[in-house]
Amino acid sequence: MANPSANPSNSPSVQLGWPLASTLTPQLRRRLNVGDLLFRGLTALFALVLIAIGGAIVAVLVYQSSESIQTFGWGFLVTSKWDPVFKEFGALPFIYGTIVSSFLALLQAVPLSIGTALFLSEMSPNWLRGPVSFLVELLATIPSVVYGLWGIFVLVPWVRTYVAPALSTTLGFLPFFQGPNYGVGMLTASIILAVMVIPYITSVAQEVFKAVPLPQREAALALGATKWEMVRLAVLPYGRTGLIGAIMLGLGRALGETMAVTMVIGNRADISLSLFAPGSTMASVIANEFSEATYELYVQALIEIGLVLLIVTVVVNICARLLVWSVAGPNAGTRGA
Amino acid sequence: MRTCIWRSALVTICLGALAGSAHAQLQLNGAGATFPYPMYSKWFNLYTQVDPSVRFNYQSIGSGGGIKQITEQTVDFGATDGPMSDEQLRAAPGPILHFPTVMGAAVLTYNVEGLGSGLKLTPNVIAGIFLGKITKWNDAAIAAPNPGANLPPRDIIVVHRSDGSGTSYIFTDYLSKISSEWNNKVGKATSVNWPVGLGGKGNEGVTGLVKQTPFSIGYVELIYATSNELPYADVQNAAGALVTPSLESVTAAAAALAQNMPDDFRVSITNAPGTDAYPISSLTWLLVYEKQKDTEKGKKLVQFLTWMIHDGQLHAPALHYAPLPKEVVAKEEQAIHRVTAADGKPLQ
């Protein structure tokens, strides 16, 4: 090990592999074993470091919010008053805002992304596939503050003048599309989130469809299936677990997105059925208030929000895993993209 | 070959360290308020010409962070837009002094077609709108001081800051003084539980919302409003006069309070007396320990403070900050003498 570059003459015999290992000198064999052990130890260490980092994050969050946890108890999760002046803190509006905005975003992004991925992998002419995939991936590289600015200057006026009035005239009998429309609010936040997660879901879904073996498709076509039947019978079932993985990736991104949402959601700690109403998310309240949180309990309450966000993310992921198992059997998760 | 590289690297590092110590610069670290950051960074930059031996490193992490860092003694000075409370001062390991640096103000900006700059607002109207009690632009209370203005029968959309900010502190401090209901229900802070309205992040977020949302009203920093040519309202002050926000009327607010300025400068100048005073004005402060642990740093800090309240003030108007009135400067000269070395010896 002291001077690895000094014995290049040995390397060809090493490359011959294990069947010839017995012909090597004992010393060399021992060295190979040490290398193996070292490799194993090193990779295990990396894996453990990851676990340790995760554990450390949770520990620090719990420790730094201990006063807030003691003061508010479980009430923190079900109280909807957030009042820094009177030192009353409840996370419910933010939990609600985070989950609802992410769920609505998925509702819009999933059909669009999977449709795009299907088109690109199954139907698109070759010359179109490259540029469109490239553009989709380009969307993922735009910084979220730029999305936020675009939201303020383009999306918000558009929602206020066209989308919201159209929704309230056609679907206004539902409680979701009633009340004053400001342009900013839960609906706008979910649209911007959808735009932001589309590239993630699309590119993973495209990879998933690419992984479907060609004979599978050919078999379906040979049996006289139309293109849609081929997709439905051969491609989608094969890629189902991978698709759920793609959607989860999108959901994870939507749950944690901060800047763009903060800029268009209206930042009001209220729970309202109306999608036109302003709301607030866990990530956005932390981003908004952390720098000017002037006393200890306030800071602790914000850190506890961070802890709750982590827990919500974990719970959502576990639910997703359970969903995968229930639709595709217990081993299905291992084949995911 | 490799050792050769190492050796030369080592030599370089050593030489670099020697060179660094040859013209040693004293670095003063500070952190805190974002509102006066452009002013501070200009000052710190200019001051390197006055005294090349000192360098400033200022992080604009927010007033809350500034108070926290000075309390924990991780910085040499803090900065805040709202004075420290008695409780916060008690939590610090030693007495902390407040030094006013410049002044700012919050102005009410609005978006109502046909209404230019200069809508006249009384304290009752402002409190009513932000409490959600005055909900229409053609409310009689708004119309009374604005004869002839074309006020539409539309809902008022209130916009406030969503992020914790000194501007919100100034504005809610003002509202708490003019409305007992606001004081009891909402109170003053960098973030409050707003009774009505939409939250925009930063001055630009509030401006964006107001500009785009017809029939909205919000508050932004004076500097921001003047440099972006937003329409803003004249506000009736404690003396009953309608005052247009400007650098002069903001300085007048501090001048009006100068005789009653407490020795520790922890004073709110919102709703100040005096016919020229713009009522939604505030000081912003640097926070410095009375006893400086590091005598060398303490000396430099005191020299800087002295420069700041004199020569530094001349640069304020160019950046749209209101300079301190001379009465306050005179009082600060006295206060600077209170900063001493750890053993109580004077630093000047």
XYZ file of C-alpha atoms in Angstrom:
685
model
C 0.000 0.000 0.000
C 2.907 2.320 0.722
C 3.722 2.855 -2.920
C 0.935 1.606 -5.158
C 2.449 2.845 -8.397
C 5.685 0.847 -7.928
C 4.461 -2.603 -9.021
C 2.539 -2.137 -12.255
C 3.839 -5.542 -13.429
C 1.512 -7.282 -10.994
C -1.663 -5.767 -12.229
C -2.211 -8.018 -15.322
C -2.352 -11.117 -13.112
C -4.804 -9.388 -10.799
C -7.030 -8.664 -13.774
C -7.218 -12.381 -14.561
C -9.778 -12.670 -11.783
C -10.755 -15.206 -9.180
C -10.477 -18.540 -11.062
C -6.742 -17.952 -11.222
C -6.415 -16.648 -7.700
C -4.954 -19.899 -6.427
C -1.955 -19.519 -8.752
C -1.007 -16.202 -7.135
C 1.574 -15.957 -4.401
C 0.165 -16.178 -0.873
C 1.252 -12.629 -0.119
C -0.659 -11.280 -3.059
C -3.719 -13.270 -2.064
C -3.573 -11.849 1.393
C -3.278 -8.381 -0.007
C -6.251 -8.918 -2.210
C -8.238 -10.000 0.804
C -7.182 -6.984 2.784
C -8.257 -4.797 -0.107
C -11.582 -6.545 -0.165
C -12.058 -6.095 3.548
C -11.039 -2.480 3.281
C -13.483 -1.906 0.455
C -16.244 -3.532 2.404
C -15.404 -1.566 5.510
C -15.218 1.684 3.605
C -18.551 1.270 1.851
C -20.169 0.193 5.102
C -18.733 3.291 6.707
C -20.251 5.486 4.005
C -23.624 3.859 4.534
C -23.338 4.300 8.281
C -22.334 7.943 7.881
C -25.556 8.531 5.954
C -27.577 6.907 8.710
C -25.675 8.888 11.312
C -26.345 12.144 9.466
C -30.041 11.335 9.336
C -30.073 10.472 13.014
C -28.089 13.597 13.875
C -30.545 15.805 11.991
C -33.472 14.369 13.928
C -31.589 14.611 17.222
C -30.616 18.239 16.647
C -34.144 19.189 15.580
C -35.647 17.545 18.661
C -33.033 19.043 20.971
C -33.343 22.544 19.516
C -37.116 22.510 19.762
C -37.396 20.808 23.159
C -38.784 23.894 24.897
C -41.445 24.324 22.223
C -42.322 20.616 22.349
C -42.730 20.812 26.128
C -44.740 24.020 26.020
C -47.230 23.057 23.333
C -47.174 19.247 23.363
C -49.339 17.523 20.800
C -51.465 20.661 20.646
C -48.794 22.094 18.341
C -50.006 19.794 15.577
C -53.709 20.591 15.887
C -53.750 24.276 16.823
C -54.231 26.759 14.032
C -53.196 29.955 15.758
C -49.741 31.319 14.910
C -49.142 34.463 16.892
C -45.526 35.470 17.598
C -46.644 38.496 19.639
C -48.670 36.507 22.171
C -46.320 33.502 21.978
C -48.944 31.075 20.756
C -47.816 28.660 18.083
C -49.729 25.982 16.208
C -48.613 24.263 13.030
C -51.913 23.021 11.646
C -52.400 25.646 8.885
C -48.875 24.981 7.637
C -49.255 21.202 7.690
C -52.541 21.591 5.826
C -51.024 24.010 3.315
C -48.017 21.779 2.645
C -50.023 18.607 2.096
C -52.835 20.196 0.083
C -50.572 22.227 -2.199
C -48.341 19.206 -2.894
C -51.288 16.900 -3.482
C -52.921 19.371 -5.881
C -49.614 19.789 -7.667
C -49.362 16.022 -8.198
C -52.950 15.927 -9.426
C -51.920 18.249 -12.251
C -48.375 17.050 -12.827
C -48.827 13.276 -12.882
C -51.105 12.918 -15.939
C -49.081 15.502 -17.817
C -45.717 13.957 -16.990
C -46.708 10.366 -17.666
C -48.390 11.401 -20.904
C -45.261 13.252 -21.974
C -43.018 10.330 -21.042
C -45.248 7.870 -22.905
C -45.244 10.042 -25.976
C -41.475 10.422 -25.877
C -40.772 6.737 -25.356
C -43.508 5.121 -27.468
C -44.842 7.479 -30.105
C -42.562 10.413 -30.730
C -40.589 10.497 -33.993
C -36.868 10.196 -33.348
C -35.972 13.731 -34.367
C -38.396 15.156 -31.794
C -37.414 12.952 -28.850
C -34.003 14.511 -28.178
C -35.031 18.185 -28.187
C -38.196 17.602 -26.109
C -36.369 15.508 -23.479
C -33.711 18.167 -23.342
C -36.264 20.919 -22.810
C -38.015 18.947 -20.078
C -34.745 18.419 -18.274
C -33.903 22.068 -18.729
C -37.014 22.933 -16.703
C -35.464 21.121 -13.745
C -32.401 23.350 -13.772
C -34.267 26.644 -13.403
C -33.696 28.040 -9.878
C -36.850 28.187 -7.817
C -36.594 31.914 -7.211
C -36.876 32.389 -10.967
C -40.009 30.261 -10.952
C -41.241 32.493 -8.134
C -40.655 35.679 -10.119
C -42.332 34.168 -13.142
C -45.166 33.231 -10.786
C -45.574 36.779 -9.518
C -45.406 38.483 -12.884
C -47.019 35.969 -15.235
C -48.872 33.223 -13.439
C -50.607 35.315 -10.763
C -52.229 37.800 -13.186
C -53.148 34.927 -15.485
C -54.838 32.992 -12.672
C -56.607 36.128 -11.463
C -57.971 37.190 -14.842
C -58.620 33.874 -16.590
C -58.233 30.651 -14.610
C -60.024 31.547 -11.391
C -63.018 33.308 -12.997
C -63.431 30.376 -15.395
C -63.320 27.903 -12.523
C -65.792 29.831 -10.400
C -68.299 30.148 -13.247
C -68.134 26.461 -14.224
C -67.398 24.732 -10.905
C -68.469 27.511 -8.535
C -71.012 25.235 -6.830
C -68.103 23.411 -5.175
C -66.707 24.981 -1.993
C -63.198 24.762 -3.507
C -63.903 27.437 -6.094
C -65.729 30.030 -4.053
C -64.711 33.235 -2.324
C -62.678 36.232 -3.422
C -59.921 35.611 -5.916
C -56.654 37.483 -5.398
C -54.481 35.708 -7.950
C -52.133 34.521 -5.212
C -53.249 31.545 -3.182
C -53.313 27.789 -2.908
C -54.343 27.222 -6.544
C -51.493 29.327 -7.936
C -49.004 27.671 -5.591
C -50.125 24.224 -6.741
C -49.776 25.220 -10.404
C -46.246 26.496 -9.905
C -45.360 23.348 -7.948
C -46.778 21.224 -10.737
C -44.593 22.990 -13.280
C -41.580 22.443 -11.034
C -42.109 18.712 -10.465
C -43.074 17.831 -14.051
C -39.466 17.528 -15.270
C -38.586 15.158 -12.415
C -41.525 12.847 -12.914
C -41.217 12.973 -16.704
C -37.558 12.093 -16.906
C -37.774 9.248 -14.400
C -40.937 7.906 -16.069
C -39.182 8.051 -19.425
C -36.322 5.957 -18.031
C -38.857 3.520 -16.592
C -40.530 3.076 -19.971
C -37.156 2.696 -21.648
C -36.427 -0.206 -19.282
C -39.459 -2.176 -20.498
C -38.018 -5.020 -22.623
C -38.690 -4.719 -26.328
C -39.970 -8.354 -26.651
C -42.726 -7.445 -24.181
C -43.953 -4.747 -26.559
C -43.440 -6.927 -29.635
C -45.432 -9.734 -28.053
C -48.361 -7.429 -27.411
C -48.233 -6.018 -30.943
C -47.915 -9.535 -32.397
C -51.134 -10.481 -30.654
C -52.852 -7.715 -32.589
C -52.836 -5.032 -29.875
C -53.228 -1.409 -30.884
C -50.636 1.079 -29.670
C -52.821 2.058 -26.687
C -53.476 -1.599 -25.810
C -49.770 -2.306 -26.032
C -49.039 0.573 -23.633
C -51.844 -0.490 -21.283
C -51.052 -4.216 -21.283
C -47.285 -4.375 -21.690
C -45.658 -1.061 -20.762
C -47.656 0.379 -17.851
C -47.919 -2.810 -15.723
C -44.211 -3.480 -16.152
C -43.264 0.040 -15.126
C -45.862 0.517 -12.394
C -43.509 0.431 -9.434
C -40.997 2.608 -11.208
C -43.761 5.119 -11.967
C -44.766 5.270 -8.324
C -41.115 5.918 -7.518
C -41.141 8.770 -10.029
C -44.263 10.257 -8.503
C -42.773 9.990 -5.014
C -39.710 11.872 -6.180
C -41.997 14.612 -7.474
C -43.956 14.624 -4.225
C -40.788 14.908 -2.186
C -39.757 17.916 -4.208
C -43.204 19.509 -3.867
C -43.325 19.023 -0.086
C -40.025 20.748 0.496
C -40.207 23.503 -2.116
C -39.864 26.867 -0.446
C -39.009 29.936 -2.434
C -41.376 29.777 -5.385
C -44.299 28.777 -3.181
C -43.619 31.543 -0.682
C -43.756 34.060 -3.487
C -47.208 33.094 -4.755
C -49.152 31.396 -1.955
C -50.222 34.557 -0.120
C -48.648 33.556 3.205
C -51.659 33.484 5.463
C -51.839 31.018 8.369
C -55.448 30.082 7.648
C -57.214 26.907 6.679
C -59.768 27.468 3.963
C -61.547 25.024 1.702
C -61.396 27.535 -1.131
C -58.393 27.074 -3.408
C -58.502 30.791 -4.194
C -57.733 31.640 -0.567
C -54.172 32.416 0.494
C -52.387 29.751 2.526
C -48.969 28.950 3.870
C -46.659 25.943 3.962
C -44.203 24.639 6.546
C -41.186 25.424 4.403
C -42.461 28.911 3.591
C -43.137 29.920 7.199
C -39.611 28.858 8.170
C -38.125 30.811 5.274
C -40.261 33.832 6.092
C -39.828 34.112 9.802
C -36.611 32.431 10.881
C -34.227 35.331 10.317
C -36.260 37.746 12.427
C -37.431 35.358 15.131
C -36.455 37.451 18.117
C -36.957 35.192 21.124
C -36.070 31.635 22.013
C -39.518 30.033 22.025
C -40.272 31.517 18.602
C -37.074 30.045 17.136
C -37.867 26.728 18.783
C -41.384 26.687 17.354
C -39.945 27.256 13.867
C -37.440 24.436 14.363
C -40.283 22.217 15.521
C -42.025 23.028 12.231
C -38.892 21.724 10.521
C -39.149 18.551 12.575
C -42.825 18.162 11.659
C -41.971 18.677 7.987
C -39.400 15.876 8.247
C -41.942 13.598 9.926
C -44.630 14.408 7.361
C -42.175 13.597 4.564
C -41.279 10.269 6.187
C -44.942 9.392 6.794
C -45.853 10.253 3.212
C -42.992 8.081 1.956
C -44.040 5.151 4.149
C -47.608 5.488 2.880
C -46.299 5.460 -0.658
C -44.212 2.354 0.030
C -47.288 0.639 1.481
C -49.247 1.694 -1.580
C -46.625 0.150 -3.835
C -46.743 -3.096 -1.869
C -50.504 -3.236 -1.919
C -50.698 -2.823 -5.687
C -47.670 -4.843 -6.725
C -46.742 -7.304 -3.996
C -44.125 -7.024 -1.217
C -41.062 -7.433 -3.445
C -42.131 -4.877 -5.979
C -40.408 -1.933 -4.317
C -36.987 -3.406 -5.062
C -37.533 -3.181 -8.789
C -38.410 0.530 -8.691
C -36.530 3.024 -10.806
C 8.011 14.790 -7.351
C 5.129 14.658 -4.908
C 7.190 15.702 -1.909
C 8.527 18.524 -3.995
C 4.992 19.817 -4.571
C 4.184 19.454 -0.884
C 7.282 21.324 0.119
C 6.625 24.210 -2.193
C 3.006 24.338 -1.052
C 4.159 24.492 2.539
C 6.583 27.280 1.737
C 3.845 29.203 -0.019
C 1.546 28.837 2.962
C 4.258 30.021 5.329
C 5.098 32.977 3.118
C 1.422 33.825 2.866
C 1.065 33.737 6.633
C 4.095 36.010 6.985
C 2.768 38.409 4.411
C -0.598 38.424 6.177
C 0.932 39.307 9.509
C 3.162 41.933 7.940
C 0.250 44.312 7.332
C -2.200 42.906 9.853
C -5.712 44.181 9.495
C -8.075 44.190 12.387
C -11.356 42.629 11.406
C -14.520 43.735 13.136
C -17.390 41.298 12.755
C -20.982 42.344 12.872
C -24.363 40.898 12.074
C -27.995 41.889 12.096
C -30.555 44.127 10.452
C -31.136 43.912 6.713
C -32.915 47.258 6.323
C -29.814 49.452 6.837
C -27.483 46.990 5.098
C -26.881 49.124 1.956
C -25.942 52.058 4.197
C -23.649 49.960 6.386
C -21.852 48.324 3.498
C -21.249 51.777 1.983
C -19.922 53.045 5.299
C -17.690 50.038 5.900
C -16.312 50.470 2.426
C -15.661 54.194 2.838
C -14.173 53.692 6.273
C -11.318 51.578 4.917
C -10.047 54.847 3.378
C -10.347 56.674 6.682
C -8.586 53.908 8.615
C -6.921 51.286 6.395
C -5.981 49.156 9.407
C -9.545 48.083 10.060
C -11.858 45.969 8.008
C -15.544 45.232 8.610
C -17.387 42.028 7.963
C -21.131 42.488 8.234
C -23.710 39.741 7.706
C -27.249 41.014 7.149
C -29.012 38.081 8.756
C -31.910 40.020 10.266
C -32.436 41.884 13.522
C -33.326 38.740 15.454
C -30.084 37.110 14.399
C -28.131 40.269 15.235
C -29.510 40.340 18.779
C -28.808 36.646 19.202
C -25.230 36.879 17.956
C -24.290 39.883 20.070
C -25.829 38.169 23.107
C -23.738 35.090 22.420
C -20.690 37.312 21.810
C -19.960 35.696 18.460
C -19.737 39.160 16.826
C -18.118 42.437 17.834
C -21.260 44.438 17.170
C -24.889 43.712 16.369
C -27.514 45.655 14.458
C -31.258 45.809 14.888
C -34.306 47.645 13.578
C -36.212 47.263 16.847
C -34.588 48.031 20.213
C -33.746 45.101 22.476
C -36.305 44.422 25.194
C -35.377 44.550 28.887
C -35.641 40.780 28.939
C -33.215 40.453 26.040
C -30.787 42.890 27.654
C -30.855 40.876 30.868
C -30.011 37.722 28.919
C -26.743 39.261 27.654
C -23.552 38.642 29.660
C -22.891 42.382 30.011
C -24.575 45.753 29.457
C -25.249 46.476 25.768
C -25.505 50.004 24.387
C -27.740 51.086 21.486
C -26.346 53.556 18.956
C -28.807 55.005 16.422
C -27.256 55.037 12.947
C -29.790 56.269 10.395
C -33.550 56.451 10.094
C -36.158 54.772 8.020
C -39.876 54.871 7.515
C -42.735 52.757 6.262
C -45.022 54.270 3.642
C -48.449 53.156 2.525
C -48.587 52.363 -1.153
C -51.756 51.512 -3.055
C -53.169 50.558 -6.397
C -56.429 52.284 -7.164
C -57.051 53.423 -10.698
C -57.368 57.169 -10.948
C -55.726 57.820 -7.573
C -52.250 59.297 -7.870
C -49.727 59.772 -5.105
C -50.890 61.687 -2.056
C -54.049 59.946 -0.882
C -54.726 61.387 2.565
C -55.050 58.869 5.369
C -55.884 59.467 9.018
C -54.713 57.155 11.818
C -58.250 55.833 12.299
C -58.528 54.907 8.633
C -55.147 53.106 8.608
C -56.017 51.110 11.728
C -59.507 50.396 10.366
C -58.165 49.074 7.070
C -55.509 46.821 8.632
C -57.926 45.551 11.293
C -60.354 44.605 8.523
C -63.025 47.040 9.713
C -62.916 49.429 6.771
C -63.405 47.145 3.806
C -64.470 49.421 0.912
C -62.494 52.135 -0.810
C -65.529 54.462 -0.827
C -65.971 54.206 2.955
C -67.008 57.556 4.398
C -63.941 57.580 6.671
C -61.592 57.480 3.660
C -63.652 59.914 1.644
C -63.800 62.595 4.377
C -60.143 63.770 4.182
C -60.057 63.232 0.393
C -62.728 65.495 -1.068
C -63.026 65.142 -4.817
C -61.034 61.887 -4.985
C -62.616 59.239 -7.156
C -62.955 56.386 -4.662
C -64.434 53.226 -6.185
C -66.999 51.039 -4.349
C -64.588 48.096 -4.294
C -63.174 45.834 -1.596
C -59.841 46.869 -0.125
C -57.204 44.154 -0.445
C -54.629 44.458 2.313
C -51.032 43.404 1.623
C -48.410 42.991 4.347
C -44.914 41.541 4.693
C -44.858 37.763 5.123
C -41.248 37.655 6.282
C -40.229 39.005 9.643
C -38.930 42.521 9.048
C -38.031 45.783 10.667
C -40.528 47.493 8.378
C -43.321 45.407 9.878
C -42.020 46.279 13.325
C -42.184 50.017 12.588
C -45.647 49.734 11.097
C -47.177 47.549 13.834
C -45.501 49.716 16.482
C -47.284 52.690 14.908
C -50.612 50.862 14.741
C -50.271 49.825 18.398
C -49.884 53.470 19.369
C -52.816 54.813 17.392
C -55.288 52.017 18.043
C -55.880 50.377 21.404
C -57.739 47.594 19.660
C -54.672 46.814 17.543
C -52.485 46.966 20.646
C -54.672 44.449 22.486
C -55.495 42.117 19.625
C -52.396 42.106 17.433
C -49.515 43.971 19.050
C -46.129 44.929 17.618
C -43.395 42.643 16.347
C -41.345 41.839 13.277
C -44.043 39.234 12.453
C -47.584 39.426 13.764
C -50.809 37.525 13.293
C -52.365 39.852 10.714
C -56.168 40.146 11.022
C -56.581 40.442 7.233
C -54.610 40.418 4.047
C -52.093 38.698 1.837
C -48.426 38.308 2.657
C -45.677 39.226 0.205
C -42.056 38.276 0.798
C -39.817 41.290 1.112
C -40.398 44.833 -0.113
C -40.365 43.508 -3.666
C -43.007 40.889 -2.832
C -45.345 43.474 -1.316
C -44.716 45.863 -4.206
C -45.346 43.096 -6.730
C -48.652 42.204 -5.120
C -49.798 45.807 -4.774
C -48.806 46.711 -8.327
C -50.694 43.763 -9.754
C -53.715 43.552 -7.500
C -56.262 46.254 -8.269
C -57.686 47.997 -5.159
C -54.897 46.832 -2.868
C -52.939 48.707 -0.205
C -49.676 47.726 1.498
C -46.660 49.194 3.257
C -43.038 49.278 2.118
C -39.845 51.048 3.129
C -39.674 54.707 2.160
C -36.431 54.114 0.232
C -38.072 51.368 -1.746
C -41.139 53.448 -2.576
C -39.205 56.523 -3.689
C -36.682 54.651 -5.792
C -39.444 52.648 -7.500
C -41.732 55.661 -7.885
C -44.686 54.024 -6.173
C -47.687 56.137 -5.241
C -47.798 56.662 -1.493
C -50.112 58.238 1.004
C -49.802 61.355 3.140
C -50.442 60.437 6.739
C -51.981 62.596 9.439
C -49.522 62.852 12.335
C -50.008 63.275 16.079
C -50.193 67.041 15.684
C -53.028 66.645 13.203
C -51.028 67.732 10.146
C -50.987 65.718 6.920
C -47.355 64.867 6.141
C -45.818 63.484 2.971
C -43.154 60.886 3.754
C -39.676 62.170 2.846
C -36.175 62.134 4.288
C -36.844 65.538 5.864
C -40.107 64.581 7.524
C -38.532 61.383 8.873
C -35.585 63.288 10.364
C -38.113 65.727 11.828
C -39.744 62.852 13.698
C -36.515 62.135 15.583
C -35.813 65.833 16.123
C -39.234 66.247 17.699
C -38.357 63.602 20.261
C -34.760 64.668 20.821
C -35.362 66.450 24.146
C -37.064 63.400 25.600
C -34.678 60.892 24.068
C -33.700 58.420 26.809
C -29.999 57.932 27.507
C -30.006 54.418 26.100
C -31.716 55.541 22.840
C -34.195 52.694 23.088
C -37.102 54.748 21.910
C -39.792 54.381 19.353
C -40.286 57.527 17.308
C -43.510 56.436 15.649
C -46.400 58.859 16.055
C -43.883 61.520 17.117
C -45.089 65.018 18.080
C -44.291 68.017 15.876
C -46.153 69.278 12.843
C -43.430 68.226 10.367
C -42.904 64.711 11.697
C -43.851 61.761 9.514
C -45.492 59.411 12.018
C -44.373 55.974 10.749
C -40.625 56.557 11.221
C -37.986 54.682 13.130
C -34.365 54.646 14.139
C -32.130 51.683 13.461
C -29.368 50.785 15.902
C -25.923 49.271 16.279
C -25.481 47.155 19.407
C -22.159 47.381 21.239
C -21.015 46.031 24.606
C -20.293 48.744 27.157
C -17.163 46.861 28.286
C -15.014 45.793 25.337
C -13.122 42.558 25.980
C -10.600 43.310 23.231
C -9.199 46.790 23.845
C -7.763 47.092 20.337
C -11.080 46.235 18.695
C -12.953 48.438 21.151
C -10.804 51.419 20.190
C -11.455 50.906 16.493
C -15.167 50.440 17.097
C -15.408 53.693 19.072
C -13.496 55.525 16.343
C -15.851 54.157 13.746
C -18.954 55.145 15.739
C -17.622 58.682 16.036
C -16.982 58.847 12.311
C -20.382 57.362 11.551
C -22.436 59.935 13.463
C -20.517 62.804 11.844
C -18.986 62.231 8.405
C -20.966 59.056 7.832
C -24.259 60.909 8.029
C -23.338 62.967 4.942
C -23.572 59.832 2.805
C -27.031 58.847 4.035
C -29.290 60.964 1.767
C -27.578 59.683 -1.388
C -28.758 56.203 -0.445
C -32.222 57.518 0.543
C -31.673 57.076 4.264
C -32.719 59.908 6.543
C -29.726 61.287 8.508
C -29.911 61.687 12.269
C -30.922 65.138 13.552
C -28.097 67.080 15.195
C -29.737 66.814 18.635
C -29.434 63.022 18.498
C -25.854 63.215 17.207
C -24.921 65.427 20.167
C -26.451 62.944 22.569
C -24.647 60.040 20.926
C -21.293 61.792 21.333
C -21.866 61.569 25.073
C -22.953 57.958 24.880
C -19.867 56.846 22.951
C -17.742 57.814 26.002
C -19.524 55.122 27.970
C -17.860 52.401 25.890
C -14.758 51.380 27.840
C -12.150 48.661 27.968
C -12.823 45.587 30.074
C -11.102 47.199 33.064
C -13.231 50.320 32.767
C -10.501 52.498 31.240
C -11.661 54.904 28.518
C -10.954 53.916 24.925
C -10.557 57.382 23.441
